[in-house]
mmCIF file of C-alpha atoms in Angstrom:
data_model
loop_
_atom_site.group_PDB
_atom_site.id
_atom_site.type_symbol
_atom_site.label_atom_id
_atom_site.label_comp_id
_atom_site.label_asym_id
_atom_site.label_seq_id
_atom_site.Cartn_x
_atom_site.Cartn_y
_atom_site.Cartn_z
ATOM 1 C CA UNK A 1 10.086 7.806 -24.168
ATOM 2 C CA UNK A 2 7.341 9.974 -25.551
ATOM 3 C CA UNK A 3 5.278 12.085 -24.048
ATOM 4 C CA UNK A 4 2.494 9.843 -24.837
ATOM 5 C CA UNK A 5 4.300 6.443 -23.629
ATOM 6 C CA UNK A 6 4.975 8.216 -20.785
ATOM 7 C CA UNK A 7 1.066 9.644 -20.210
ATOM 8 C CA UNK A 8 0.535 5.645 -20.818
ATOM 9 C CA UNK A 9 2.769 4.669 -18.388
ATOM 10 C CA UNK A 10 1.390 7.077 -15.844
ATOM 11 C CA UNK A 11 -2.331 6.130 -16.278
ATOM 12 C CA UNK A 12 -1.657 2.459 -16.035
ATOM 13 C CA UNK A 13 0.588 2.882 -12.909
ATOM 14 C CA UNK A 14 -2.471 4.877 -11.080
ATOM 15 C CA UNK A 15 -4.494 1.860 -12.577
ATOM 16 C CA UNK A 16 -2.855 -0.707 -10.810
ATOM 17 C CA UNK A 17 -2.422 1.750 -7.310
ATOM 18 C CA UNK A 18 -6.532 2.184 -7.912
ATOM 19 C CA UNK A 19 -7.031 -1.748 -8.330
ATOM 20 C CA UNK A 20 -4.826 -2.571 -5.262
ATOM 21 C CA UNK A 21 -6.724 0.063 -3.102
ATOM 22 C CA UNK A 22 -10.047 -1.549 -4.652
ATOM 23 C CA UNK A 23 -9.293 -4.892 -3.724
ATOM 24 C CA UNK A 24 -7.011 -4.224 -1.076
ATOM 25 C CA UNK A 25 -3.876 -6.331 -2.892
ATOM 26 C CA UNK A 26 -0.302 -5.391 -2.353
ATOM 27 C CA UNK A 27 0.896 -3.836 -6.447
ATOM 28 C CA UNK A 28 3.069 -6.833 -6.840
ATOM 29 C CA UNK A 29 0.181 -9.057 -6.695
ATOM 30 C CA UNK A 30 -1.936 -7.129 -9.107
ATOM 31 C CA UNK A 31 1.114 -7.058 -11.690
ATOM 32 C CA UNK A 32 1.439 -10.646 -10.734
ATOM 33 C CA UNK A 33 -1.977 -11.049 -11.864
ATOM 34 C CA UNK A 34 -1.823 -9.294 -14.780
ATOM 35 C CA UNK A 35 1.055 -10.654 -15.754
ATOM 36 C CA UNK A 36 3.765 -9.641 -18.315
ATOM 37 C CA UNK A 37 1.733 -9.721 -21.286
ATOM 38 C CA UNK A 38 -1.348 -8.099 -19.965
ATOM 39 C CA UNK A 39 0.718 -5.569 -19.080
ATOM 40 C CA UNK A 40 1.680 -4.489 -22.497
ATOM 41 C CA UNK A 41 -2.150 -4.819 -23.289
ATOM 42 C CA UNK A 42 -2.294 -2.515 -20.908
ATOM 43 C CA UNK A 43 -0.175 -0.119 -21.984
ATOM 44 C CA UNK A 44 -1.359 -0.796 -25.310
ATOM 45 C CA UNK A 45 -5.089 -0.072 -24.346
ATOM 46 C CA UNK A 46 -3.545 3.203 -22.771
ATOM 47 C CA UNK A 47 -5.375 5.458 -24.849
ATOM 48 C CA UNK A 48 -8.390 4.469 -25.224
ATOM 49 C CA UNK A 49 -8.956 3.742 -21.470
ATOM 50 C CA UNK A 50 -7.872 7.273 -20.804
ATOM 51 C CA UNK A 51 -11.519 8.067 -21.802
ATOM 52 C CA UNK A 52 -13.228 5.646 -19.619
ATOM 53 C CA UNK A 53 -13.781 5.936 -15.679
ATOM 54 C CA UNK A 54 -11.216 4.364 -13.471
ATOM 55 C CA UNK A 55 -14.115 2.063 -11.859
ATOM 56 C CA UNK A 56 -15.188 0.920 -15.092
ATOM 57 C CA UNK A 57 -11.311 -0.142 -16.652
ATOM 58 C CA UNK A 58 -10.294 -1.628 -12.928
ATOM 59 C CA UNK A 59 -13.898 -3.238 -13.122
ATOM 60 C CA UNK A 60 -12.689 -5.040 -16.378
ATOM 61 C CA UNK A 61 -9.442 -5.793 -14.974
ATOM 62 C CA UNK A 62 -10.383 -7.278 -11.425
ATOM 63 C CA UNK A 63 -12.840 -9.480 -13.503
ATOM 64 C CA UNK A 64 -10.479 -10.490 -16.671
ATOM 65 C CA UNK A 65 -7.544 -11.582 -14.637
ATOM 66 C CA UNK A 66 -9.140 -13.181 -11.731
ATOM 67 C CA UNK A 67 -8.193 -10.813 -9.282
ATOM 68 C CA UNK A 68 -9.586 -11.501 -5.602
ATOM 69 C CA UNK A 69 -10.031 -9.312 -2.847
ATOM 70 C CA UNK A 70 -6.843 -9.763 -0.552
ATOM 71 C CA UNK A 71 -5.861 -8.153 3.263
ATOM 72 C CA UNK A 72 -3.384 -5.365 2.487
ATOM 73 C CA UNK A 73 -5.473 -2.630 3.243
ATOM 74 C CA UNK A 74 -3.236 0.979 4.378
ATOM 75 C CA UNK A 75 -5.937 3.222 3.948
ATOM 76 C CA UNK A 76 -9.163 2.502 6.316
ATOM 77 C CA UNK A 77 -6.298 2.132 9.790
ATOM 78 C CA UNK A 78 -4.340 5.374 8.371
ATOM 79 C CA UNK A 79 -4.751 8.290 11.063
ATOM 80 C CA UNK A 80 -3.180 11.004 7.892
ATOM 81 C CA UNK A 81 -4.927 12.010 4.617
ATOM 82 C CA UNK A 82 -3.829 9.939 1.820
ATOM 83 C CA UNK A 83 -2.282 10.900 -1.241
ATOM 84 C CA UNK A 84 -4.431 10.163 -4.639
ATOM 85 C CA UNK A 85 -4.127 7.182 -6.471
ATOM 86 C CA UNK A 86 -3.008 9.528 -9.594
ATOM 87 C CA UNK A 87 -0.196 11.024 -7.078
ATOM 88 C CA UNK A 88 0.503 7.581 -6.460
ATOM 89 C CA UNK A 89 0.819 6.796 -9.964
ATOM 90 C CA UNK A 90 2.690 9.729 -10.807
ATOM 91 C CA UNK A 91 5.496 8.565 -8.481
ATOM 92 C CA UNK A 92 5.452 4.935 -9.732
ATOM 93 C CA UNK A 93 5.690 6.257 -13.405
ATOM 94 C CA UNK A 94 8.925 8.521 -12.651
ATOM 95 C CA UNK A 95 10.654 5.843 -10.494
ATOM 96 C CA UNK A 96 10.650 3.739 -13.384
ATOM 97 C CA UNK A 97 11.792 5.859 -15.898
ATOM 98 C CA UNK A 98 14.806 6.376 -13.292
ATOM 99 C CA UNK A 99 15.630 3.160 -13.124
ATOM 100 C CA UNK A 100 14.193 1.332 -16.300
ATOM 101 C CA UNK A 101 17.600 1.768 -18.475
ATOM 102 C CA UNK A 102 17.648 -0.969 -21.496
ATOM 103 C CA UNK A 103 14.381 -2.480 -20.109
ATOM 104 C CA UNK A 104 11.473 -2.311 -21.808
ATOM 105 C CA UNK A 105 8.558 -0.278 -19.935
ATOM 106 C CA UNK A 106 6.249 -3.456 -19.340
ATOM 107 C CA UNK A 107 9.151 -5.023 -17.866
ATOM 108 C CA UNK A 108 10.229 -2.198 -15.854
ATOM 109 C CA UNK A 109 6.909 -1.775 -14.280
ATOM 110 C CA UNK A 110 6.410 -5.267 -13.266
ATOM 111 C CA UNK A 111 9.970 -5.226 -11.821
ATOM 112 C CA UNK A 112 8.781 -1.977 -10.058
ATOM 113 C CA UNK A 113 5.555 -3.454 -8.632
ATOM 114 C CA UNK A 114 6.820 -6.679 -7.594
ATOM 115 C CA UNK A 115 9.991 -5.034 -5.515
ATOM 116 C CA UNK A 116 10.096 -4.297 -1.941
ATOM 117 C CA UNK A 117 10.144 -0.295 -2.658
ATOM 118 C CA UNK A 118 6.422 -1.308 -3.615
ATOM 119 C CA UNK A 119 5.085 -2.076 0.004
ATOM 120 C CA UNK A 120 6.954 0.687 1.193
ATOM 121 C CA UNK A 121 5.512 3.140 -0.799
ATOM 122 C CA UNK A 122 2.084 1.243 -0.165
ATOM 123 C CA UNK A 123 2.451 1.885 3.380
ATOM 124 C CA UNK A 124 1.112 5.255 4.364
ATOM 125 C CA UNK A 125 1.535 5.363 7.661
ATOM 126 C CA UNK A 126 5.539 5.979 7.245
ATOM 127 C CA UNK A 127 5.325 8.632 4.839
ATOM 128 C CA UNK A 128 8.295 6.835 2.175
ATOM 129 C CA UNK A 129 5.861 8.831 -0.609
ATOM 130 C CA UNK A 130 7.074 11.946 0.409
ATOM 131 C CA UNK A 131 10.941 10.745 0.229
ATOM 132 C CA UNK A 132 12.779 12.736 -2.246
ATOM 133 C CA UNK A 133 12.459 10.515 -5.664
ATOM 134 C CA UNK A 134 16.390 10.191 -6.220
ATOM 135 C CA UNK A 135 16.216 8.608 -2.719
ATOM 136 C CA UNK A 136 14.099 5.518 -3.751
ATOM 137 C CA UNK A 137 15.678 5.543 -6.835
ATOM 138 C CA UNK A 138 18.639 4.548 -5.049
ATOM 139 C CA UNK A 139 17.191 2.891 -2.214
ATOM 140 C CA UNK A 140 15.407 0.296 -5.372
ATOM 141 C CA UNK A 141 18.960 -0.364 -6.887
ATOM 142 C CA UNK A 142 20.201 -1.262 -3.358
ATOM 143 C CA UNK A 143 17.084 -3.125 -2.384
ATOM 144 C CA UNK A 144 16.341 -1.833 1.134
ATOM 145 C CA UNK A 145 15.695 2.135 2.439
ATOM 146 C CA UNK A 146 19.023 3.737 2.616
ATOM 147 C CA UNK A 147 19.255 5.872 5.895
#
C-alpha cells in the first residue's frame, strides 16, 4: 500500500467510526449500508473529502445511502473518556492491513466492519481498544477474544 492508500484507508475508517457514533449504528451496519461498491467510492473520494468537515462528508453519507438512526449507542452510558473517532480509525486502518493479505482494501474493510472484533472494539466500556494490536489481529483470524 501507499502512503496515500493508506491515509485513504485511515480517513474513511474514522468516517464510518464518526457515522456510527452519529447515528448510533453498530460499523457493520454502516458498511452494510454502504455497501461494497460505495465503499470503493469511498476510498476513491478519499482525497478530496480529506478537505471537507467530517459533519459535512457523514452528512452526505447518512443521506445518500439511507442510513437511519439505530440503538447502539457506547458513548452517552460510558463512565471513562472515550477515545477519538480518528484513534478509532487509526486502529481499524492497521488491523486491516494486518490481516487484509490478497484482499483488496474495500473488501478488507467491509470484512473488518461486519466481524465480531467490530462490536468489541465498539464497546468502550471493556477497554478491547487498548488491547495490544497483534492481539486482535489474532483474536479476528480466530473469531472470538483469545484469553
Amino acid at each position: 500500500m501507499t502512503p496515500s492508500e493508506k491515509n485513504d484507508l485511515f480517513y474513511v475508517c474514522s468516517l464510518i467510526e464518526f457515522i456510527g457514533r452519529r447515528t448510533n449504528n453498530k460499523r457493520g451496519v454502516i458498511v452494510d449500508k454502504i455497501g461494497l461498491p460505495g465503499i470503493e467510492k469511498l476510498l476513491y473520494d478519499a482525497p478530496v473529502n480529506h478537505c471537507l468537515s467530517f459533519e459535512q462528508v457523514s452528512d452526505e453519507v447518512i443521506k445518500d445511502y439511507h442510513i437511519e438512526m439505530g440503538s447502539f449507542d457506547t458513548i452517552s452510558d460510558c463512565h471513562y473518556s472515550i477515545p477519538s473517532y480518528t484513534a478509532i480509525g487509526k486502529l481499524y486502518s492497521d488491523l486491516i492491513q494486518d490481516t487484509m493479505a490478497d484482499k483488496d482494501v474495500s473488501t478488507s474493510l467491509t470484512a473488518m466492519f461486519r466481524s465480531f472484533l467490530s462490536d468489541e472494539i465498539s464497546d468502550f466500556q471493556t477497554g478491547v481498544y487498548f488491547e495490544n494490536s497483534s492481539y486482535l489481529t489474532q483474536s479476528y483470524f480466530a473469531g472470538y477474544l483469545l484469553n
